[in-house]
mmCIF file of C-alpha atoms in Angstrom:
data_model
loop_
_atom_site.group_PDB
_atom_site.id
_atom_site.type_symbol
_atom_site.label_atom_id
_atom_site.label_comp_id
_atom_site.label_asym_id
_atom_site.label_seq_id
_atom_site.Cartn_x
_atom_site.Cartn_y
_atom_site.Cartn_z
ATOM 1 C CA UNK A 787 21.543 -106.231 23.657
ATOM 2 C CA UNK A 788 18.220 -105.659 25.325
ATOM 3 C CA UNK A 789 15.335 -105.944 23.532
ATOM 4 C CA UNK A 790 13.550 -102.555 23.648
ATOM 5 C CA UNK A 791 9.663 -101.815 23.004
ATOM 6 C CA UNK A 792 7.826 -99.041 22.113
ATOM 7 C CA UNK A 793 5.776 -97.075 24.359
ATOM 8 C CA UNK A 794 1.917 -98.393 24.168
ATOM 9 C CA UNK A 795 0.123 -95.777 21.515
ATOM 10 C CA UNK A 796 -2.631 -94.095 23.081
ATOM 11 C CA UNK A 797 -6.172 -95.325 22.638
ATOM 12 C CA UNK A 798 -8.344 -94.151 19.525
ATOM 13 C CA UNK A 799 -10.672 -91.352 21.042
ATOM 14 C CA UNK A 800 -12.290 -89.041 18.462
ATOM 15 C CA UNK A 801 -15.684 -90.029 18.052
ATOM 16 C CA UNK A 802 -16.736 -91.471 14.584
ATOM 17 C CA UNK A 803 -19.695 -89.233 14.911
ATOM 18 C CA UNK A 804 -17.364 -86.357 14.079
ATOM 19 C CA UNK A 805 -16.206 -88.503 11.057
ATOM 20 C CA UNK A 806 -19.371 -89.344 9.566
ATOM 21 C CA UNK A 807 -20.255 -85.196 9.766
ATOM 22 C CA UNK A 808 -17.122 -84.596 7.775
ATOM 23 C CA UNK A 809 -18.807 -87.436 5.426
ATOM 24 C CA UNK A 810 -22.076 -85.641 5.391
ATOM 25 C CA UNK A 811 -20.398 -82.787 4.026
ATOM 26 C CA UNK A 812 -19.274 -84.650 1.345
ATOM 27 C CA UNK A 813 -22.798 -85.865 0.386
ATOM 28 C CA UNK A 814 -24.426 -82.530 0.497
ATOM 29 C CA UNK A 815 -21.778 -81.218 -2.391
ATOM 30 C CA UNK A 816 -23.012 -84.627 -4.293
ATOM 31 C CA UNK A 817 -19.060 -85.194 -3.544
ATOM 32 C CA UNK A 818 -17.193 -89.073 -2.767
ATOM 33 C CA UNK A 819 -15.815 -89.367 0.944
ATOM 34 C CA UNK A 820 -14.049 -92.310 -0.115
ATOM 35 C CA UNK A 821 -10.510 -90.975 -1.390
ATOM 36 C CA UNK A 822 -10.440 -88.657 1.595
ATOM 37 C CA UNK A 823 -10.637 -91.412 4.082
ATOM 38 C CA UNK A 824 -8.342 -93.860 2.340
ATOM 39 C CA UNK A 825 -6.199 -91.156 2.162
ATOM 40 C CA UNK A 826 -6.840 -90.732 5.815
ATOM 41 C CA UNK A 827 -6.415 -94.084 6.837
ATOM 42 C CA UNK A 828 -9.708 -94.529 8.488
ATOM 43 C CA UNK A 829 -11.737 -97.729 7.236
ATOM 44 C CA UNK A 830 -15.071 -97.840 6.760
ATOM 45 C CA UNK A 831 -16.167 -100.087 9.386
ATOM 46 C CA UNK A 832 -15.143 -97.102 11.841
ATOM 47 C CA UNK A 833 -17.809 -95.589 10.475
ATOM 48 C CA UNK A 834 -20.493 -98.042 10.869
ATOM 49 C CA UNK A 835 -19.999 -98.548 14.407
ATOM 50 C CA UNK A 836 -22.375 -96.382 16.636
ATOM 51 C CA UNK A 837 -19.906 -96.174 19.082
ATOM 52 C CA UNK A 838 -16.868 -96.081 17.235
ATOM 53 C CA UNK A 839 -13.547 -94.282 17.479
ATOM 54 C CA UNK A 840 -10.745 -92.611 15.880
ATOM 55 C CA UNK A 841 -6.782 -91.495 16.462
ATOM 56 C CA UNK A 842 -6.306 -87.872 16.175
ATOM 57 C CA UNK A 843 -3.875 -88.138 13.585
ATOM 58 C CA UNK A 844 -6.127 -89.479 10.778
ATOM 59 C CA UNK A 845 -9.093 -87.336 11.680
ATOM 60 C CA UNK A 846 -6.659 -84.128 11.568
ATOM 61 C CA UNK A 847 -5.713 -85.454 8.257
ATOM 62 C CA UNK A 848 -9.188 -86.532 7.129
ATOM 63 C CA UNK A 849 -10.623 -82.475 8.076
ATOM 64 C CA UNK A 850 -7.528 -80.967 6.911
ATOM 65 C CA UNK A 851 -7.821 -82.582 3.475
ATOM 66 C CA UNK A 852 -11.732 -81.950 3.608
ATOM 67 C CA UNK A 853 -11.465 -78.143 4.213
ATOM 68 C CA UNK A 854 -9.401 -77.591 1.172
ATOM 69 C CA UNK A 855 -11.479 -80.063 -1.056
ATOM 70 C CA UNK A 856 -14.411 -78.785 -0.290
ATOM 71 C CA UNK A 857 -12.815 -74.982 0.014
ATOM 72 C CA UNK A 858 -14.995 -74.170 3.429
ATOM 73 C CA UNK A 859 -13.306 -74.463 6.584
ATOM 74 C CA UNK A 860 -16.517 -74.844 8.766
ATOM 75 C CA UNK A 861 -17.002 -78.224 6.756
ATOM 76 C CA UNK A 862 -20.466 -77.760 6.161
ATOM 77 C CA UNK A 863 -21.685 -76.281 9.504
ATOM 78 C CA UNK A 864 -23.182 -73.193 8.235
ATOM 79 C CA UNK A 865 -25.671 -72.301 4.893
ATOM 80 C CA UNK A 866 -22.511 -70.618 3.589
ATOM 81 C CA UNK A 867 -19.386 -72.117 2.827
ATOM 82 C CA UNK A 868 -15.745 -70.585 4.825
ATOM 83 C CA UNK A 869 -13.526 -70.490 1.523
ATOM 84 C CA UNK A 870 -10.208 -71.722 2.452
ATOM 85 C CA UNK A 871 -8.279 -68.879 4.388
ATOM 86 C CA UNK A 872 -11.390 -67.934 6.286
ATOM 87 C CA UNK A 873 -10.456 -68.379 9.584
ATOM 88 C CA UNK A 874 -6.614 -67.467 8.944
ATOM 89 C CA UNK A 875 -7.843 -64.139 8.220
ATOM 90 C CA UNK A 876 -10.044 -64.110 11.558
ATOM 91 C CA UNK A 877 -6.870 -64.849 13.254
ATOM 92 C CA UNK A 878 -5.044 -62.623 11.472
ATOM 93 C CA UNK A 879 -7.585 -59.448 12.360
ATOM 94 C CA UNK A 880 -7.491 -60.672 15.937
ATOM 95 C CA UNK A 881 -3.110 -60.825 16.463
ATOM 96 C CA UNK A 882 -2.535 -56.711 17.090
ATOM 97 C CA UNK A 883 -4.535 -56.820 19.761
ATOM 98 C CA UNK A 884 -3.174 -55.453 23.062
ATOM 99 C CA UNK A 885 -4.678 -58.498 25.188
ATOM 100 C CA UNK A 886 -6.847 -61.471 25.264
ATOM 101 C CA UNK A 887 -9.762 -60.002 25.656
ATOM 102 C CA UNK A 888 -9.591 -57.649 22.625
ATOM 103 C CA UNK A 889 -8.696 -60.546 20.821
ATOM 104 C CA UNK A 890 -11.658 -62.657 21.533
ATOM 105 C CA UNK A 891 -14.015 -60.054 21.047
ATOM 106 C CA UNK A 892 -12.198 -59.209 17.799
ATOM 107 C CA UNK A 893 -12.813 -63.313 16.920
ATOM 108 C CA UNK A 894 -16.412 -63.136 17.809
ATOM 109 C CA UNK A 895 -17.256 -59.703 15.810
ATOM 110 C CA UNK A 896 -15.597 -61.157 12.812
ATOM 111 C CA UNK A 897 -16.911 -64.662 13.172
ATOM 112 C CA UNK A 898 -20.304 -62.976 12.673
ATOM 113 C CA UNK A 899 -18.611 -61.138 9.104
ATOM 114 C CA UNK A 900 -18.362 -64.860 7.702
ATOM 115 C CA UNK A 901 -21.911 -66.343 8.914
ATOM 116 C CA UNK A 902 -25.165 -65.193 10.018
ATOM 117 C CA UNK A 903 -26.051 -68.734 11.737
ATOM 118 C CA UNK A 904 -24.684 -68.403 14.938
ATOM 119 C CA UNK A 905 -23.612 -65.803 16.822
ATOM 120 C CA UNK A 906 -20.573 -65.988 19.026
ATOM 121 C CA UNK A 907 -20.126 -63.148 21.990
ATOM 122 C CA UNK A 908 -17.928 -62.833 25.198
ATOM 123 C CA UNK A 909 -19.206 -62.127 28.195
ATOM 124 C CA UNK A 910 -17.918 -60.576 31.877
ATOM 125 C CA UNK A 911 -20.087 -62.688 34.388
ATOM 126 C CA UNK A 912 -18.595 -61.800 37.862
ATOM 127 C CA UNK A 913 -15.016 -63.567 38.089
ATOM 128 C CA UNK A 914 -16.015 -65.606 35.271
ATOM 129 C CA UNK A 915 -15.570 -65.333 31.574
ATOM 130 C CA UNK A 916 -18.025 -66.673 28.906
ATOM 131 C CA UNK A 917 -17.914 -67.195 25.568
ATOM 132 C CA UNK A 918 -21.400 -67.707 24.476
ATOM 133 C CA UNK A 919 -22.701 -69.573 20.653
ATOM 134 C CA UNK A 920 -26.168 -68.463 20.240
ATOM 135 C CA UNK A 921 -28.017 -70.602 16.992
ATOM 136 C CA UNK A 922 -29.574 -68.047 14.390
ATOM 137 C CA UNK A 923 -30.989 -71.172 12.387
ATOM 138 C CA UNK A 924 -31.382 -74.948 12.613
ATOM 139 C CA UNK A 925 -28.079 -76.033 11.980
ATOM 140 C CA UNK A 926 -29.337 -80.104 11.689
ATOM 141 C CA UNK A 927 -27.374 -83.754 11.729
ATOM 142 C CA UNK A 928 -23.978 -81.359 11.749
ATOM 143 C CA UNK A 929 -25.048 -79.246 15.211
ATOM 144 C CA UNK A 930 -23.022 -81.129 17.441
ATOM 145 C CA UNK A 931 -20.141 -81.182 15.374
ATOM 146 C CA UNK A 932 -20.415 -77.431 14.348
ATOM 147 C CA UNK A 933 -21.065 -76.119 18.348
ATOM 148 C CA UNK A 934 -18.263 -78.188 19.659
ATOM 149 C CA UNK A 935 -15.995 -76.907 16.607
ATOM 150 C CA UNK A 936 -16.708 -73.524 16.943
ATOM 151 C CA UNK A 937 -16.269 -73.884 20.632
ATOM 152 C CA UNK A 938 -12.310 -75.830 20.329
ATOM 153 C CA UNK A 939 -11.967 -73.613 17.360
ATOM 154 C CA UNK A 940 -11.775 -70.333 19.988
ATOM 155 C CA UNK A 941 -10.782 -72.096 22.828
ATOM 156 C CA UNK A 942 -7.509 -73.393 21.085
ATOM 157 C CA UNK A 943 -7.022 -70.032 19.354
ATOM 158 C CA UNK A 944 -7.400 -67.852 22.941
ATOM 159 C CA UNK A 945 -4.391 -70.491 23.700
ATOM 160 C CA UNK A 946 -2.333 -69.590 20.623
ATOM 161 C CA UNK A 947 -2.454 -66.106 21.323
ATOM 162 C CA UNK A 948 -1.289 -66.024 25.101
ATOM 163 C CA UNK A 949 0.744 -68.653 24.912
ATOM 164 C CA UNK A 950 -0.437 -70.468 27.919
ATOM 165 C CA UNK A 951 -3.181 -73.710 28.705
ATOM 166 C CA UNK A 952 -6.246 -71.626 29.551
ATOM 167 C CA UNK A 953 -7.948 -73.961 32.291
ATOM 168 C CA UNK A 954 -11.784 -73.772 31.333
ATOM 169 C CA UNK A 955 -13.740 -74.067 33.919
ATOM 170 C CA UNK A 956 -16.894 -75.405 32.169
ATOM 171 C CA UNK A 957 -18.174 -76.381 28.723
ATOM 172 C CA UNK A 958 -22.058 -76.709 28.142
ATOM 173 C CA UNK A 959 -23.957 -77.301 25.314
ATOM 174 C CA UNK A 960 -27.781 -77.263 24.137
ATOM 175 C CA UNK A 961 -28.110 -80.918 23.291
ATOM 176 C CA UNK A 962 -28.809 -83.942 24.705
ATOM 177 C CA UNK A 963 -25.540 -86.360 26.314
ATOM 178 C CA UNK A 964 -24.209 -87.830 23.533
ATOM 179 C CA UNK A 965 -23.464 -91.154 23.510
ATOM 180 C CA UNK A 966 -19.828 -90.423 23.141
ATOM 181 C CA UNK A 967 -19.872 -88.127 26.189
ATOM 182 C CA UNK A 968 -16.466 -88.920 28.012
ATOM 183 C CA UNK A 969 -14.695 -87.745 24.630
ATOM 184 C CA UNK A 970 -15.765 -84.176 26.187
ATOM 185 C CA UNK A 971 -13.598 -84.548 28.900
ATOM 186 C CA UNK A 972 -10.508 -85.103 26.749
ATOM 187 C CA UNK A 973 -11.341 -81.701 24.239
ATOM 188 C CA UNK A 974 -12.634 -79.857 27.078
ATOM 189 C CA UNK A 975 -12.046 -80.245 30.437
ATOM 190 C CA UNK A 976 -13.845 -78.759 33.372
ATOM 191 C CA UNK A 977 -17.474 -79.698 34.302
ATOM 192 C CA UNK A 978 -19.543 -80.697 31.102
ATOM 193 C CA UNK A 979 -22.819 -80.067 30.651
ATOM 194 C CA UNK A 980 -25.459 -81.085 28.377
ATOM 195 C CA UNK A 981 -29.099 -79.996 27.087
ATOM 196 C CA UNK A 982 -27.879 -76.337 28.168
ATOM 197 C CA UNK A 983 -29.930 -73.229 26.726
ATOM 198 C CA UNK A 984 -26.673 -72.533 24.754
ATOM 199 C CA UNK A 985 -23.215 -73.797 23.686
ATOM 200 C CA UNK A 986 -20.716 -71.656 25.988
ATOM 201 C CA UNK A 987 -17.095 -72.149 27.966
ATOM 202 C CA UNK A 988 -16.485 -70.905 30.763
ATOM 203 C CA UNK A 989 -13.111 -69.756 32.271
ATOM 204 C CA UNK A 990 -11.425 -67.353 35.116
ATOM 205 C CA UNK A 991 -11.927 -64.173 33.694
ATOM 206 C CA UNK A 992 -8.259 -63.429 34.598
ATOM 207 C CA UNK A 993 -7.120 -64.797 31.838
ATOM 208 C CA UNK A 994 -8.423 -61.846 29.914
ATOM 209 C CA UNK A 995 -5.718 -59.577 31.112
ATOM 210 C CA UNK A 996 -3.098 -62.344 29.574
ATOM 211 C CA UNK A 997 -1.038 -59.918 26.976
ATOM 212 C CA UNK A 998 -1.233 -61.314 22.845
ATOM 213 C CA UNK A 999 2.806 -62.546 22.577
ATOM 214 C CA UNK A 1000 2.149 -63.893 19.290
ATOM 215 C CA UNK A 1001 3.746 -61.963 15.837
ATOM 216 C CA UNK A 1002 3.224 -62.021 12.693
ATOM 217 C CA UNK A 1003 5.909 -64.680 11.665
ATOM 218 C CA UNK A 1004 4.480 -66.862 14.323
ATOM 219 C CA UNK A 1005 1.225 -66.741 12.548
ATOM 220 C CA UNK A 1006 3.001 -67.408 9.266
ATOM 221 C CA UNK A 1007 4.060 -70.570 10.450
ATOM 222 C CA UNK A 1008 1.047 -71.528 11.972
ATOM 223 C CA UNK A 1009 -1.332 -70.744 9.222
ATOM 224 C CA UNK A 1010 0.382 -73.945 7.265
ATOM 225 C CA UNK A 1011 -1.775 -75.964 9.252
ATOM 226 C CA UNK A 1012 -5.810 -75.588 9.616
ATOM 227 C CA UNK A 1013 -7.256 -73.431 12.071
ATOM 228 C CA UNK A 1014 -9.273 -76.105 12.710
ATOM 229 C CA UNK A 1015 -6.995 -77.618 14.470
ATOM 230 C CA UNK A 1016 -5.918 -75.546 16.913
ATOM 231 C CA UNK A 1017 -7.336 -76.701 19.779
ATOM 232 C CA UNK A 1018 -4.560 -78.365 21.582
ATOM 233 C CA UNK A 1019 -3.096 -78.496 25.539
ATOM 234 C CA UNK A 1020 -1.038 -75.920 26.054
ATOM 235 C CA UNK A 1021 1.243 -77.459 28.931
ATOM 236 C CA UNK A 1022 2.041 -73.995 30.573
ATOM 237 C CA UNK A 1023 -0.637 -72.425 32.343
ATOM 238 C CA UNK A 1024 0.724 -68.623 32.685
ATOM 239 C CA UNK A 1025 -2.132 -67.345 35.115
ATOM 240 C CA UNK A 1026 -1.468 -70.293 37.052
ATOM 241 C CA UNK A 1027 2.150 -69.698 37.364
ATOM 242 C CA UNK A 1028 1.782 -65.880 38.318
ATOM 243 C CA UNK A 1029 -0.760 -67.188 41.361
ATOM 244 C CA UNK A 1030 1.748 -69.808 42.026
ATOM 245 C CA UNK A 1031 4.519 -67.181 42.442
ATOM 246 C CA UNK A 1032 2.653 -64.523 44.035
ATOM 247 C CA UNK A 1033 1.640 -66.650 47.090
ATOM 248 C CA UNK A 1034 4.809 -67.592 47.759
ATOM 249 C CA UNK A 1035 6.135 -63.868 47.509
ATOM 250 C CA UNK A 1036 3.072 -63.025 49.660
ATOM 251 C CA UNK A 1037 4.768 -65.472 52.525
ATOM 252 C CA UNK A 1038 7.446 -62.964 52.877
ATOM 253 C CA UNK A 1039 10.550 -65.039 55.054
ATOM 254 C CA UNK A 1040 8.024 -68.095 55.300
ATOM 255 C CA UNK A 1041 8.713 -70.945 52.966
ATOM 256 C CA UNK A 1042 5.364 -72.505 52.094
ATOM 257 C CA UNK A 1043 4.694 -76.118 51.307
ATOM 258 C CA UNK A 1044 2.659 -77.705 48.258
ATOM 259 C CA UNK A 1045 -0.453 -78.538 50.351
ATOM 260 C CA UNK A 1046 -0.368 -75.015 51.258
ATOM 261 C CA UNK A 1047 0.225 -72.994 47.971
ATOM 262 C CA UNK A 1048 -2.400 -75.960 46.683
ATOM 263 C CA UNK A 1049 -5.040 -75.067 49.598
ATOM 264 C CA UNK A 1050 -5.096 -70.936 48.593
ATOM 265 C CA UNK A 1051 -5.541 -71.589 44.886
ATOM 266 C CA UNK A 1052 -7.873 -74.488 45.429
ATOM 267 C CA UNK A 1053 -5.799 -77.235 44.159
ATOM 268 C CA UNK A 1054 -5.426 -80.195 45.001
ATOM 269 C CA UNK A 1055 -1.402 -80.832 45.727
ATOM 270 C CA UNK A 1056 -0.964 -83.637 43.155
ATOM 271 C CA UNK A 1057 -3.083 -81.188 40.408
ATOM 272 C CA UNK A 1058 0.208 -78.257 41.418
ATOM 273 C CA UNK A 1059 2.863 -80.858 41.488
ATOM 274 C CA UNK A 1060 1.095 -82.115 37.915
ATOM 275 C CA UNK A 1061 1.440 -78.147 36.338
ATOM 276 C CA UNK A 1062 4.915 -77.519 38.070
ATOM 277 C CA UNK A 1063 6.233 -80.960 35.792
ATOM 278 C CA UNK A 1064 4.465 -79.649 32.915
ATOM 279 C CA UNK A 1065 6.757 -76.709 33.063
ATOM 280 C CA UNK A 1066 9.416 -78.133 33.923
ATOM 281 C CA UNK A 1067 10.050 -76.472 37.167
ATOM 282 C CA UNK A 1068 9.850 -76.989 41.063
ATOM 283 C CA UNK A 1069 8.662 -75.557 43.781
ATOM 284 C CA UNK A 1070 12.154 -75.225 45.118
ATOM 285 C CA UNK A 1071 12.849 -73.487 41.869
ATOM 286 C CA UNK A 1072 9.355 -70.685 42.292
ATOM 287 C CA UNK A 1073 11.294 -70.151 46.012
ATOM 288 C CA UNK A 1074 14.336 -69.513 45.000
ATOM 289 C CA UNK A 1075 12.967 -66.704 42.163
ATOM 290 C CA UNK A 1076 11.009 -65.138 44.860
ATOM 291 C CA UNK A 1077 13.505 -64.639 47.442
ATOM 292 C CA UNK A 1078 16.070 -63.481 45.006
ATOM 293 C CA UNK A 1079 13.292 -60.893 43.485
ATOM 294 C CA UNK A 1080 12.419 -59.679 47.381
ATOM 295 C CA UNK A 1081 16.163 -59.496 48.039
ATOM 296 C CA UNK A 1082 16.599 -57.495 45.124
ATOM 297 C CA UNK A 1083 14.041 -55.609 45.969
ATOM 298 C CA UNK A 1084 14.817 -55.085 49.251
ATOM 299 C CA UNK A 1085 18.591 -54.047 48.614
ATOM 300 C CA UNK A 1086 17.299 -51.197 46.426
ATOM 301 C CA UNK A 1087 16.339 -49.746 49.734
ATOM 302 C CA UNK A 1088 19.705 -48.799 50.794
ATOM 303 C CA UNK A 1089 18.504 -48.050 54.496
ATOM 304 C CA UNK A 1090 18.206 -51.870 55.337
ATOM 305 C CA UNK A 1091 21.057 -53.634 56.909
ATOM 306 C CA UNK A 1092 22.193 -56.447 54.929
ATOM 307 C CA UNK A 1093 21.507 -59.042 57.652
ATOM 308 C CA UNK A 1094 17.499 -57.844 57.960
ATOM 309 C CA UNK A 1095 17.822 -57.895 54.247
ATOM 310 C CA UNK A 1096 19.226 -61.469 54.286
ATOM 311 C CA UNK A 1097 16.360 -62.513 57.756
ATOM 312 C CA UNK A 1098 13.679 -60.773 55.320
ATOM 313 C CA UNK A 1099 14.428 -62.823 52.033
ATOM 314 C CA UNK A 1100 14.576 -66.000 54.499
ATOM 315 C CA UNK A 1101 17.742 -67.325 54.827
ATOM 316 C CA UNK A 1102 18.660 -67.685 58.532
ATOM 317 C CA UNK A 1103 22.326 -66.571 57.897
ATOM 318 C CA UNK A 1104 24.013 -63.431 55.935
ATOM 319 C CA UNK A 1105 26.751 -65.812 54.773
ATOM 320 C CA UNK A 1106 24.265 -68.119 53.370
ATOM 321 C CA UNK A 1107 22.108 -65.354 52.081
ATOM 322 C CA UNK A 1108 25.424 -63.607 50.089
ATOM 323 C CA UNK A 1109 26.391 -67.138 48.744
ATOM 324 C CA UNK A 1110 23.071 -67.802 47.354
ATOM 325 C CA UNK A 1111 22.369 -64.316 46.061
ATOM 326 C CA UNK A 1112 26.368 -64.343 44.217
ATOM 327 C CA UNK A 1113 25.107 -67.693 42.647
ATOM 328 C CA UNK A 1114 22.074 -65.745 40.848
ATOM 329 C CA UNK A 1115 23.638 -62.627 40.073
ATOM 330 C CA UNK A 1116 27.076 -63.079 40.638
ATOM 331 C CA UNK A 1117 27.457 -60.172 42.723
ATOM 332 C CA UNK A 1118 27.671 -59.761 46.763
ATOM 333 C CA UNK A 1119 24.794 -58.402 47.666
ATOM 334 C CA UNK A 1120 26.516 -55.054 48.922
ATOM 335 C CA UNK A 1121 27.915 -54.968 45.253
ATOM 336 C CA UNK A 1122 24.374 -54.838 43.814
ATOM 337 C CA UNK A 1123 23.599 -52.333 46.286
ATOM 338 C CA UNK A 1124 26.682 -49.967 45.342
ATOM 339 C CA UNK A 1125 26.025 -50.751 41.303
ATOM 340 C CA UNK A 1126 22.608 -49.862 41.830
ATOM 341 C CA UNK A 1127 23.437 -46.862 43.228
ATOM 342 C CA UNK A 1128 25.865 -45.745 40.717
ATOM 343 C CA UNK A 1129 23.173 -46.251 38.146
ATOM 344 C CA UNK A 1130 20.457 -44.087 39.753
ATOM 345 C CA UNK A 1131 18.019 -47.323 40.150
#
C-alpha cells in the first residue's frame, strides 16, 4: 500500500511575548508559572527567546488554565481581577439583543461595570464602524497584551453573535511596532497600525445591521470554553454574501462574471473566488438563486407572459426556463402561478 504522510502542521505563530505576560501574571500573585506551562507544553527556552513563538493550541491551553488559576479572566490586565465567569456574563447581557450593534454597545457599557481602566465605546464614523479602547491608567509591561486582548476579545465575540467573519478593515494601536508585528496580520487583518492615539478596529459599518442568531443553548455550549478565546475566522462572511447576491440580482437578465461582481465590491477576483470556497458555493450556484428568486418574483405578477417571464429571469428559451425552474421547485412555472393564486400570495 502507499505510504501516506501527514499534512505539514502549520508554523508556531503566537508571540512568546504574549506568553511571558501570562507569566507576569503569575509573578504579581507571588504564584509558580511552571506547572501551567508544563502542563501546556511550552518549554522554557520559548520563553527566553526575544523573538520566539508559539502554536495556538498550547497558548489556548496555557490562558485557559491561567484564567481559572488565577480566577481573573483579563489575566492581570487591569488593577482588578475578572473572577472567572466575568466575561460569560458580558456575553450573556449582550445575546437578547435585536442586532449587532445593540450588542456591542451592550459589551462596551458592561465592560466598563467590571473595570475602570479602560474604556471601550463604539462609534458611527461615516460608512465606518469603530470600536475605540481609551486607557484610564497606565496599564505597564501587560499593555500590549491587554489592548490587543480586549480588542480579539470583541472582535471574535461581534463574530459569535452574527454568525459571520466580520472583515475589519483596520486595527491600530497606541504603541510602538512590535517586534513581532506580522503576528498582527494573522489575529487581525486589514491595515495595521502602530503608535496610534488609541487602540481601535475598524470595520464597514454594515455589519451593524447583521441580526444576533445566537440562543441561549448556543451560549451554553460555548461558555465551556474561555471567552478569551473567541477570536477565531469565521469562514462565512454574511454581509459579503448579501453584496455578492444583490449585484447579481441588480444585473437583471445579464449574467455577470467574477472580475465584474469583484470590480463593484472592490475585490480583487481571486479574494471572491477565495470567500465563495470558504462557503462552499459558486458563482454558478449565487446565479442560479437569483434567477429563480426574480422568476418567482416575477410570476407573482400574473400579467407577465411566461416567455418575458422566462427572457426576464435570463434564460433564452421558455422550455429551458420551465425545466430549470421544475428542477428548483418542482413545479411548471404556470403551476406556481395558479398555486399562488389559489393561496392569495
Amino acid at each position: 500500500m502507499p505510504k501516506t504522510t501527514s499534512p505539514p502542521k502549520a508554523p508556531p505563530r503566537t508571540p512568546a511575548a504574549f506568553v511571558r505576560a501570562i507569566v507576569s501574571a503569575y509573578e504579581r500573585r507571588g504564584m509558580d508559572p511552571g506547572p501551567a506551562l508544563r502542563q501546556a507544553g511550552i518549554p522554557p527556552e520559548v520563553l527566553a527567546a526575544p523573538d520566539g513563538r508559539v502554536a495556538i493550541e498550547p497558548f489556548e491551553a496555557l490562558s485557559s488554565h491561567a484564567m481559572r488559576e488565577l480566577d481573573d479572566e483579563a489575566l492581570g490586565w487591569f488593577s482588578r481581577r475578572l473572577p472567572w465567569g466575568s466575561y460569560g456574563m458580558l456575553l450573556r447581557a449582550s445575546l437578547p439583543s435585536p442586532g449587532l450593534e445593540v450588542a456591542i454597545r451592550r459589551w462596551c457599557r458592561h465592560h466598563g461595570l467590571l473595570t475602570e481602566d479602560v474604556a471601550l465605546e463604539l462609534r458611527v464614523e461615516g460608512a465606518e464602524a469603530v470600536v475605540r479602547g481609551r486607557e484610564a491608567v497606565d496599564l505597564g509591561a501587560l499593555r500590549e497584551f491587554c489592548l490587543v486582548s480586549l480588542l480579539r476579545n470583541l472582535h471574535g465575540v461581534a463574530c459569535w453573535l452574527a454568525d459571520s467573519r466580520i472583515a475589519l478593515n483596520a486595527a491600530r494601536f497606541p504603541y510602538p511596532r512590535p517586534a513581532h508585528a506580522e503576528a498582527y496580520d494573522l489575529m487581525f487583518g486589514g491595515e495595521i497600525a502602530f503608535s496610534a492615539p488609541a487602540a481601535e478596529l475598524r470595520f464597514d459599518a454594515a455589519y451593524l445591521q447583521l441580526p444576533v442568531v445566537r440562543d441561549d443553548a448556543a451560549l451554553r455550549r460555548l461558555l465551556h470554553k474561555p471567552i478569551f478565546l473567541m477570536a477565531r475566522q469565521y469562514r462565512r462572511d454574511r454581509l459579503l454574501s448579501q453584496r455578492i447576491s444583490s449585484v447579481i440580482a441588480a444585473s437583471g437578465g445579464v449574467s455577470p462574471n467574477a472580475e465584474t461582481i469583484a470590480g463593484q465590491l472592490a475585490l480583487s477576483p481571486r479574494s471572491l473566488q477565495r470567500h465563495l470556497q470558504d462557503e462552499g458555493t459558486s458563482l454558478l450556484d449565487l446565479k442560479a438563486k437569483a434567477r429563480r428568486l426574480r422568476a418567482e418574483e416575477l410570476l407573482r405578477r400574473g400579467d407577465i407572459p411566461l416567455k418575458r417571464v422566462a427572457r426576464l429571469a435570463g434564460y433564452g428559451d421558455e422550455s429551458s426556463f420551465g425545466r430549470a425552474f421544475r428542477r428548483w421547485t418542482g413545479q411548471s412555472p404556470g403551476e406556481f402561478r395558479r398555486n399562488m393564486g389559489k393561496s392569495g400570495g
